[in-house]
């Protein structure tokens, strides 16, 4: 280390914080040094949020968004639904009615989005244009189609301008769609949910506010949590078959997942089954993405589930490269006890939902860009086709039934995860050369100065909704646009 008298790095070192934390503070968050919440002893068993499951075709729940949850084993003033972050796991089946009364007990407007669900965007369904004022409430009625694929989805607020703040503060929850008869679609020994979030808490348990620079980069929290816990332990019998449903609920952080001593068998992306299991050393999840993994613990020992550094670019000449510090441990797999004798095998093929076919009826090109303008006015512009978000403007008009091919071009020096509500898409190709997953997904990373080509069937659900960058700071800064699907 060089001889500067009190470098920020050394000052942090004196406070007992690692270099990774130092990088996070110095560059991403502008909060004063000192006074960070210390996670309670790590190594607690993985706990899952309470499950609220549908009965007789109906799930009727009340979700209260309010401050005061436990995170990392500590009391905080972070936000949750019904007193926890993540909020309760909602479990429905195809054909069910999901009724949610969302009660707003936070001090800013909010609303609800069912991320990844193929449901109506209109009226009181998955409508991102709704505003619930502080003290108010709203009744959502969401009909899950009878042919909706089973899988791992999630819910979070979507009130433009404060989405990143509210997710960073803890307002997330899982939303699982079970198979049609509620049957297990994939026999395993353990089926677990791992909702990954990140946040930064001061010594009093308050959520830190980001600097303008951090918002432009996309804030990454210093604490990476799984189900609100810091580095929990997942205990499993040797030889058992584990299904881990992992949701990247972070505002901006890309997860590059790896499990020490094991290969990961990916069976689903963004909720839905792949055609066949794929073995991987690492699974990359952009914010908003989900994956279901099969893990078969070997031997007996402790293995870290880590997220490796992922370079998602920078603001260009303004500097500030996020997420290039060391790997982050998310959880530990502890294998112990006698080997499982009743072990389902990994199936050779999976019940992937059918991919709608049909000729392409229209092609569009969309450009995600970061402009250097307006520096004196608080930073760069984040645009789609040169414009920032306006909820009253129709940016893309589409006839119901169209099958479109969209090329999403990214002219900026940062990756942007493209996300479209309601209508999932296939990735056909992309500049990074990654093999397309071959199934419908709802978030895809568009590499810095790169592109992806998508095929989107708008075969049902007329109505207006949005697409945006799922680095939610970018979305709040305007990198969002509307789509209007017109019925016949
Ligand atoms: Cu998970 Cu519009 O977002
Ligand atoms: Cu969404
Ligand atoms: Cu972005």
Coordinates of C-alpha atoms and ligand atoms in Angstrom, one line a residue:
X1 CA 0.0 0.0 0.0
X2 CA 1.3 3.5 -0.8
X3 CA 2.3 5.9 1.9
X4 CA -0.6 8.4 1.8
X5 CA -1.3 9.4 5.4
X6 CA -5.0 8.5 5.8
X7 CA -6.3 6.9 2.6
X8 CA -9.9 6.1 2.7
X9 CA -9.0 2.5 2.4
X10 CA -6.8 2.6 5.5
X11 CA -9.4 4.6 7.4
X12 CA -11.9 1.8 6.7
X13 CA -9.3 -0.8 7.5
X14 CA -9.0 0.8 11.0
X15 CA -12.7 0.5 11.4
X16 CA -12.4 -3.2 10.7
X17 CA -14.0 -3.3 7.3
X18 CA -12.7 -5.2 4.4
X19 CA -11.6 -3.8 1.1
X20 CA -14.8 -4.9 -0.6
X21 CA -16.8 -2.9 1.8
X22 CA -14.4 0.0 1.4
X23 CA -14.8 0.0 -2.3
X24 CA -18.6 -0.1 -1.8
X25 CA -18.6 3.0 0.4
X26 CA -16.0 5.0 -1.3
X27 CA -17.5 4.7 -4.7
X28 CA -21.1 3.7 -4.5
X29 CA -22.6 5.3 -1.4
X30 CA -21.9 8.7 -0.1
X31 CA -23.0 8.1 3.5
X32 CA -20.5 9.2 6.2
X33 CA -17.8 6.8 7.3
X34 CA -18.5 4.8 10.4
X35 CA -21.7 3.6 11.9
X36 CA -22.6 0.6 9.8
X37 CA -24.9 -2.1 11.0
X38 CA -23.0 -5.2 12.0
X39 CA -24.8 -8.3 10.9
X40 CA -25.6 -10.6 13.8
X41 CA -23.5 -13.8 13.9
X42 CA -23.7 -15.5 10.5
X43 CA -24.4 -19.1 10.2
X44 CA -28.1 -19.2 11.1
X45 CA -30.1 -21.8 9.3
X46 CA -31.8 -20.6 6.1
X47 CA -35.3 -19.4 7.0
X48 CA -37.9 -18.9 4.4
X49 CA -40.6 -16.3 4.3
X50 CA -44.1 -17.3 5.4
X51 CA -46.1 -18.9 2.6
X52 CA -49.6 -17.8 1.7
X53 CA -51.1 -20.3 -0.6
X54 CA -54.3 -20.3 -2.6
X55 CA -57.3 -22.5 -1.8
X56 CA -60.1 -23.5 -4.0
X57 CA -58.9 -21.2 -6.8
X58 CA -58.4 -18.1 -4.7
X59 CA -55.6 -16.4 -2.8
X60 CA -56.9 -13.3 -1.0
X61 CA -54.2 -11.5 0.9
X62 CA -53.6 -8.2 2.6
X63 CA -50.0 -6.9 2.2
X64 CA -49.0 -3.9 4.4
X65 CA -45.9 -2.1 3.3
X66 CA -44.4 -0.6 6.4
X67 CA -41.1 0.1 8.2
X68 CA -39.6 -2.1 10.8
X69 CA -38.2 -5.5 9.8
X70 CA -35.4 -7.7 10.9
X71 CA -32.5 -7.9 8.5
X72 CA -29.2 -9.7 9.0
X73 CA -30.5 -10.7 12.4
X74 CA -30.9 -7.1 13.6
X75 CA -33.9 -4.8 14.1
X76 CA -34.0 -2.1 11.4
X77 CA -36.2 0.6 10.1
X78 CA -36.0 -1.0 6.7
X79 CA -39.3 -1.8 4.9
X80 CA -41.2 -5.0 4.5
X81 CA -44.6 -6.5 3.7
X82 CA -46.5 -7.7 6.8
X83 CA -43.4 -7.2 8.9
X84 CA -40.9 -9.1 7.0
X85 CA -38.4 -8.6 4.1
X86 CA -38.8 -10.5 1.9
X87 CA -42.6 -10.4 2.4
X88 CA -44.7 -13.5 2.4
X89 CA -44.3 -15.9 -0.5
X90 CA -47.5 -16.0 -2.5
X91 CA -48.3 -19.4 -4.0
X92 CA -50.9 -19.7 -6.7
X93 CA -51.9 -22.2 -9.4
X94 CA -52.8 -21.7 -13.0
X95 CA -56.4 -20.5 -13.2
X96 CA -56.4 -19.0 -9.7
X97 CA -57.6 -15.5 -8.8
X98 CA -55.0 -13.5 -6.8
X99 CA -56.5 -10.7 -4.8
X100 CA -54.2 -8.4 -3.0
X101 CA -55.2 -5.4 -0.8
X102 CA -52.0 -3.4 -0.7
X103 CA -51.9 -1.0 2.2
X104 CA -49.3 1.8 2.1
X105 CA -47.8 2.6 5.5
X106 CA -44.6 4.0 4.1
X107 CA -44.1 7.7 3.6
X108 CA -44.1 7.8 -0.2
X109 CA -46.4 6.5 -3.0
X110 CA -46.1 2.9 -3.9
X111 CA -47.9 0.2 -5.9
X112 CA -47.5 -3.5 -6.9
X113 CA -46.0 -5.3 -9.8
X114 CA -46.1 -9.1 -10.3
X115 CA -42.8 -9.5 -12.1
X116 CA -42.9 -12.1 -14.8
X117 CA -46.5 -13.1 -14.6
X118 CA -48.3 -13.3 -17.9
X119 CA -51.5 -11.5 -16.8
X120 CA -53.5 -8.5 -17.8
X121 CA -51.8 -5.1 -17.3
X122 CA -55.1 -3.3 -17.2
X123 CA -57.5 -2.0 -14.6
X124 CA -56.7 -3.5 -11.1
X125 CA -54.5 -6.2 -12.5
X126 CA -50.7 -5.9 -13.0
X127 CA -51.0 -2.2 -13.8
X128 CA -47.8 -0.2 -13.2
X129 CA -49.6 3.2 -13.6
X130 CA -51.5 2.9 -10.3
X131 CA -50.5 5.2 -7.5
X132 CA -51.2 4.3 -3.8
X133 CA -50.6 7.3 -1.6
X134 CA -49.2 7.1 1.9
X135 CA -52.0 5.9 4.2
X136 CA -54.0 4.6 1.2
X137 CA -54.6 1.2 -0.1
X138 CA -55.6 -0.5 -3.3
X139 CA -57.3 -3.7 -4.2
X140 CA -55.7 -5.7 -7.0
X141 CA -57.4 -8.5 -8.8
X142 CA -55.1 -10.6 -10.9
X143 CA -56.4 -13.6 -12.8
X144 CA -53.7 -16.2 -13.5
X145 CA -54.4 -17.8 -16.8
X146 CA -55.3 -21.5 -16.8
X147 CA -52.4 -22.2 -19.0
X148 CA -49.8 -20.1 -17.1
X149 CA -46.5 -21.9 -16.7
X150 CA -45.5 -23.1 -13.3
X151 CA -42.5 -21.4 -11.8
X152 CA -40.6 -18.8 -9.8
X153 CA -41.8 -15.2 -10.1
X154 CA -41.7 -12.2 -7.7
X155 CA -43.5 -9.1 -6.7
X156 CA -42.2 -5.6 -5.9
X157 CA -43.3 -1.9 -6.0
X158 CA -43.3 -0.2 -9.4
X159 CA -44.0 3.5 -8.6
X160 CA -41.8 5.3 -11.1
X161 CA -39.1 7.4 -9.4
X162 CA -38.9 5.4 -6.2
X163 CA -38.7 1.8 -7.3
X164 CA -35.0 1.5 -6.5
X165 CA -35.4 3.1 -3.1
X166 CA -38.3 0.9 -2.2
X167 CA -36.6 -2.3 -3.3
X168 CA -33.3 -1.3 -1.6
X169 CA -35.3 -0.7 1.5
X170 CA -36.7 -4.3 1.4
X171 CA -40.0 -4.3 -0.4
X172 CA -39.8 -7.6 -2.3
X173 CA -41.5 -11.0 -2.1
X174 CA -41.6 -14.2 -4.1
X175 CA -44.6 -15.3 -6.1
X176 CA -44.6 -19.0 -7.0
X177 CA -46.9 -20.6 -9.5
X178 CA -47.4 -24.3 -8.8
X179 CA -48.3 -27.0 -11.4
X180 CA -51.9 -27.2 -12.4
X181 CA -53.1 -29.7 -9.8
X182 CA -50.6 -28.3 -7.3
X183 CA -48.6 -31.4 -8.0
X184 CA -44.8 -31.2 -7.7
X185 CA -43.6 -30.8 -11.2
X186 CA -40.1 -31.9 -10.3
X187 CA -39.5 -34.4 -7.5
X188 CA -36.7 -33.3 -5.2
X189 CA -35.8 -33.8 -1.6
X190 CA -35.8 -30.2 -0.7
X191 CA -37.4 -27.2 -2.5
X192 CA -36.0 -23.9 -1.2
X193 CA -36.5 -20.3 -2.0
X194 CA -33.5 -18.0 -2.0
X195 CA -34.5 -14.3 -2.5
X196 CA -31.2 -12.4 -2.9
X197 CA -31.3 -8.7 -2.1
X198 CA -28.7 -6.1 -1.2
X199 CA -28.9 -3.0 1.0
X200 CA -26.8 -0.7 3.1
X201 CA -27.7 0.0 6.7
X202 CA -26.2 2.5 9.1
X203 CA -25.5 1.6 12.8
X204 CA -29.0 2.5 13.8
X205 CA -30.5 0.1 11.2
X206 CA -31.5 2.8 8.8
X207 CA -31.2 2.3 5.0
X208 CA -28.5 4.5 3.5
X209 CA -29.4 7.0 0.7
X210 CA -27.2 6.8 -2.5
X211 CA -25.3 9.6 -4.0
X212 CA -26.3 10.8 -7.4
X213 CA -23.2 9.0 -8.7
X214 CA -24.3 5.8 -7.1
X215 CA -27.7 6.2 -8.7
X216 CA -26.2 6.7 -12.1
X217 CA -24.0 3.7 -11.7
X218 CA -26.8 1.7 -10.2
X219 CA -26.5 1.3 -6.4
X220 CA -25.1 -1.9 -4.9
X221 CA -25.6 -2.5 -1.2
X222 CA -22.8 -3.5 1.1
X223 CA -24.9 -6.2 2.7
X224 CA -26.0 -9.0 0.4
X225 CA -28.8 -10.9 2.0
X226 CA -30.6 -14.2 1.3
X227 CA -34.2 -14.1 2.6
X228 CA -33.1 -11.1 4.7
X229 CA -30.4 -13.2 6.4
X230 CA -26.7 -12.6 6.2
X231 CA -24.9 -15.7 5.0
X232 CA -27.3 -18.3 6.2
X233 CA -26.5 -22.0 6.2
X234 CA -28.4 -24.4 4.0
X235 CA -28.3 -27.8 5.6
X236 CA -28.7 -30.8 3.3
X237 CA -28.2 -34.5 3.4
X238 CA -25.3 -35.9 1.3
X239 CA -26.6 -37.2 -2.0
X240 CA -30.0 -35.5 -1.7
X241 CA -31.5 -33.6 -4.6
X242 CA -32.0 -29.9 -3.8
X243 CA -34.0 -27.4 -5.8
X244 CA -33.0 -23.8 -5.2
X245 CA -35.2 -21.2 -6.6
X246 CA -33.0 -18.1 -6.7
X247 CA -34.4 -14.6 -7.4
X248 CA -32.1 -11.7 -8.0
X249 CA -34.0 -9.0 -6.1
X250 CA -31.1 -6.6 -6.0
X251 CA -31.5 -3.1 -7.4
X252 CA -28.5 -3.2 -9.6
X253 CA -26.2 -6.0 -8.7
X254 CA -25.6 -8.8 -11.2
X255 CA -25.1 -12.2 -9.6
X256 CA -22.6 -14.6 -11.0
X257 CA -23.5 -17.6 -8.9
X258 CA -21.1 -20.4 -8.1
X259 CA -21.1 -23.1 -5.5
X260 CA -17.8 -24.4 -4.2
X261 CA -17.1 -28.0 -4.9
X262 CA -20.2 -28.5 -7.0
X263 CA -21.6 -27.9 -10.5
X264 CA -24.9 -26.3 -10.8
X265 CA -27.6 -27.9 -12.8
X266 CA -29.9 -25.2 -14.2
X267 CA -33.5 -26.3 -14.8
X268 CA -35.4 -23.0 -15.1
X269 CA -34.8 -19.4 -16.2
X270 CA -37.1 -16.6 -15.2
X271 CA -39.6 -19.0 -13.8
X272 CA -40.1 -21.5 -16.6
X273 CA -38.4 -24.8 -17.2
X274 CA -35.7 -25.2 -19.8
X275 CA -36.2 -28.1 -22.2
X276 CA -33.5 -30.1 -20.4
X277 CA -31.2 -29.6 -17.4
X278 CA -27.9 -27.8 -18.2
X279 CA -24.8 -28.2 -16.1
X280 CA -23.0 -25.0 -15.4
X281 CA -20.0 -23.8 -13.4
X282 CA -21.6 -20.4 -13.0
X283 CA -25.1 -18.9 -13.5
X284 CA -25.4 -15.2 -14.2
X285 CA -28.5 -13.4 -13.1
X286 CA -29.2 -9.8 -14.0
X287 CA -31.4 -7.9 -11.6
X288 CA -34.9 -9.3 -11.9
X289 CA -33.8 -12.7 -13.4
X290 CA -34.6 -15.9 -11.6
X291 CA -33.1 -19.4 -11.9
X292 CA -34.0 -22.7 -10.5
X293 CA -31.0 -24.9 -9.8
X294 CA -30.6 -28.5 -8.9
X295 CA -27.8 -29.2 -6.5
X296 CA -26.7 -32.6 -5.3
X297 CA -24.5 -32.1 -2.2
X298 CA -21.5 -34.4 -2.2
X299 CA -19.4 -35.5 0.7
X300 CA -19.8 -33.8 4.0
X301 CA -18.5 -30.3 4.5
X302 CA -19.2 -26.7 4.0
X303 CA -19.4 -25.1 0.6
X304 CA -19.9 -21.4 -0.1
X305 CA -22.5 -20.2 -2.5
X306 CA -20.8 -17.1 -3.9
X307 CA -21.4 -14.4 -6.4
X308 CA -18.3 -13.6 -8.3
X309 CA -17.4 -10.1 -9.5
X310 CA -19.2 -9.1 -12.6
X311 CA -18.1 -6.2 -14.7
X312 CA -21.2 -4.4 -15.8
X313 CA -19.3 -1.4 -17.3
X314 CA -18.9 2.1 -16.1
X315 CA -20.1 5.6 -16.6
X316 CA -17.4 6.1 -19.2
X317 CA -15.0 9.0 -18.5
X318 CA -16.8 9.8 -15.3
X319 CA -15.2 6.7 -13.9
X320 CA -16.7 4.6 -11.2
X321 CA -16.7 0.9 -12.1
X322 CA -19.1 -1.0 -9.9
X323 CA -18.9 -4.5 -8.8
X324 CA -15.4 -5.4 -9.5
X325 CA -14.5 -6.1 -5.9
X326 CA -14.1 -9.6 -4.6
X327 CA -16.6 -12.4 -4.5
X328 CA -19.5 -12.2 -2.1
X329 CA -20.6 -15.2 0.0
X330 CA -24.4 -15.4 -0.2
X331 CA -24.9 -18.6 1.9
X332 CA -23.1 -21.8 2.9
X333 CA -24.2 -25.3 2.0
X334 CA -23.5 -27.6 5.0
X335 CA -23.8 -31.3 4.2
X336 CA -24.2 -33.5 7.2
X337 CA -25.8 -36.6 8.5
X338 CA -26.4 -39.9 6.7
X339 CA -26.7 -40.0 2.9
X340 CA -30.2 -39.8 1.5
X341 CA -31.5 -43.2 0.3
X342 CA -34.6 -41.9 -1.4
X343 CA -33.1 -39.7 -4.0
X344 CA -35.0 -38.6 -7.1
X345 CA -32.8 -38.6 -10.2
X346 CA -32.3 -35.5 -12.4
X347 CA -34.8 -35.9 -15.3
X348 CA -33.4 -36.0 -18.8
X349 CA -36.0 -33.6 -20.1
X350 CA -38.2 -31.0 -18.4
X351 CA -41.7 -29.8 -18.9
X352 CA -40.8 -26.7 -20.8
X353 CA -43.8 -24.7 -21.8
X354 CA -44.5 -24.7 -25.6
X355 CA -43.0 -21.8 -27.5
X356 CA -45.7 -20.0 -29.5
X357 CA -44.8 -20.1 -33.2
X358 CA -45.9 -18.1 -36.1
X359 CA -44.5 -15.6 -38.6
X360 CA -42.9 -12.4 -37.5
X361 CA -45.4 -9.6 -38.2
X362 CA -43.2 -6.6 -37.3
X363 CA -39.7 -5.6 -36.5
X364 CA -38.5 -2.7 -34.4
X365 CA -35.2 -1.4 -33.1
X366 CA -34.9 0.3 -29.7
X367 CA -31.9 2.2 -28.5
X368 CA -30.9 2.4 -24.8
X369 CA -28.5 5.3 -24.3
X370 CA -26.8 7.3 -21.6
X371 CA -26.4 11.0 -22.5
X372 CA -23.7 13.2 -21.0
X373 CA -25.9 16.2 -21.1
X374 CA -27.3 18.3 -18.2
X375 CA -24.3 17.7 -16.0
X376 CA -24.9 20.8 -14.0
X377 CA -28.5 19.6 -13.4
X378 CA -27.6 16.4 -11.6
X379 CA -26.1 14.0 -14.0
X380 CA -26.5 12.0 -17.1
X381 CA -29.7 11.2 -19.0
X382 CA -30.9 7.6 -19.3
X383 CA -33.0 7.2 -22.4
X384 CA -34.8 4.8 -24.6
X385 CA -34.9 6.1 -28.2
X386 CA -33.7 9.4 -27.0
X387 CA -36.5 10.0 -24.5
X388 CA -37.0 9.6 -20.8
X389 CA -40.1 8.0 -19.4
X390 CA -43.5 9.7 -19.8
X391 CA -46.4 7.6 -18.6
X392 CA -48.8 9.5 -20.8
X393 CA -47.0 8.9 -24.1
X394 CA -47.4 5.7 -26.1
X395 CA -44.0 4.7 -27.2
X396 CA -44.7 1.4 -29.0
X397 CA -48.1 0.6 -30.3
X398 CA -48.8 -3.0 -31.2
X399 CA -51.8 -4.9 -32.5
X400 CA -52.9 -7.8 -30.3
X401 CA -51.8 -11.0 -31.9
X402 CA -48.6 -9.6 -33.4
X403 CA -45.4 -11.5 -33.2
X404 CA -42.6 -9.0 -33.1
X405 CA -38.8 -9.1 -33.4
X406 CA -37.1 -6.4 -31.4
X407 CA -33.5 -5.5 -31.6
X408 CA -32.4 -3.7 -28.5
X409 CA -29.3 -1.7 -29.1
X410 CA -27.2 -0.4 -26.2
X411 CA -24.9 2.5 -27.2
X412 CA -23.7 3.1 -23.6
X413 CA -20.6 1.9 -21.8
X414 CA -22.7 0.0 -19.2
X415 CA -24.8 -3.2 -19.4
X416 CA -28.6 -2.6 -19.2
X417 CA -30.9 -5.5 -18.3
X418 CA -33.9 -5.2 -20.6
X419 CA -37.2 -6.1 -19.0
X420 CA -40.7 -6.2 -20.6
X421 CA -43.8 -6.6 -18.4
X422 CA -46.6 -9.1 -19.2
X423 CA -45.3 -10.5 -22.5
X424 CA -42.2 -12.7 -22.1
X425 CA -39.8 -13.1 -25.0
X426 CA -37.3 -15.4 -26.6
X427 CA -33.8 -14.3 -27.0
X428 CA -32.8 -15.0 -30.6
X429 CA -29.2 -13.7 -30.7
X430 CA -27.0 -11.2 -29.1
X431 CA -23.6 -9.5 -29.5
X432 CA -22.2 -11.3 -26.5
X433 CA -22.7 -14.6 -28.4
X434 CA -24.4 -16.3 -25.5
X435 CA -26.5 -19.2 -26.6
X436 CA -30.2 -18.3 -26.3
X437 CA -32.0 -20.1 -23.5
X438 CA -34.7 -21.4 -25.9
X439 CA -37.5 -20.6 -23.6
X440 CA -39.5 -17.4 -22.9
X441 CA -37.8 -15.1 -20.4
X442 CA -38.4 -11.6 -19.1
X443 CA -35.1 -10.1 -18.4
X444 CA -32.0 -10.1 -20.6
X445 CA -28.7 -8.3 -20.2
X446 CA -27.9 -6.1 -23.1
X447 CA -24.1 -5.7 -23.0
X448 CA -22.4 -2.4 -23.1
X449 CA -22.1 -1.2 -26.7
X450 CA -23.9 -4.4 -27.7
X451 CA -27.3 -5.7 -28.7
X452 CA -29.8 -8.5 -28.3
X453 CA -32.5 -9.6 -30.7
X454 CA -35.8 -10.8 -29.2
X455 CA -39.0 -12.4 -30.5
X456 CA -42.1 -11.4 -28.6
X457 CA -45.5 -13.0 -29.0
X458 CA -48.2 -10.5 -28.1
X459 CA -50.7 -13.3 -28.4
X460 CA -52.9 -12.2 -25.6
X461 CA -53.6 -9.4 -23.1
X462 CA -54.4 -6.1 -24.7
X463 CA -53.5 -3.1 -22.6
X464 CA -50.7 -0.7 -21.7
X465 CA -47.6 -1.5 -19.8
X466 CA -43.9 -0.8 -19.7
X467 CA -40.4 -2.0 -20.6
X468 CA -37.3 -0.7 -18.9
X469 CA -33.8 -1.2 -17.6
X470 CA -34.0 -3.4 -14.5
X471 CA -31.1 -1.6 -12.9
X472 CA -33.9 0.2 -11.1
X473 CA -32.0 3.4 -10.5
X474 CA -31.8 3.7 -14.3
X475 CA -35.5 3.0 -14.6
X476 CA -36.2 5.7 -12.0
X477 CA -33.9 8.1 -13.9
X478 CA -36.1 7.6 -17.0
X479 CA -34.9 4.5 -18.8
X480 CA -38.4 3.2 -19.2
X481 CA -41.0 3.4 -22.0
X482 CA -44.6 2.4 -22.6
X483 CA -46.1 -0.3 -24.8
X484 CA -49.7 -0.2 -25.9
X485 CA -51.1 -3.4 -27.1
X486 CA -54.4 -2.7 -28.9
X487 CA -57.2 -5.2 -29.0
X488 CA -59.1 -5.9 -32.2
Ligands
LIG1 CU1 -39.2 -6.3 -11.8 CU2 -40.9 -3.5 -14.2 O1 -40.0 -4.8 -13.0
LIG2 CU1 -41.6 -6.7 -14.3
LIG3 CU1 -29.5 0.4 -17.1

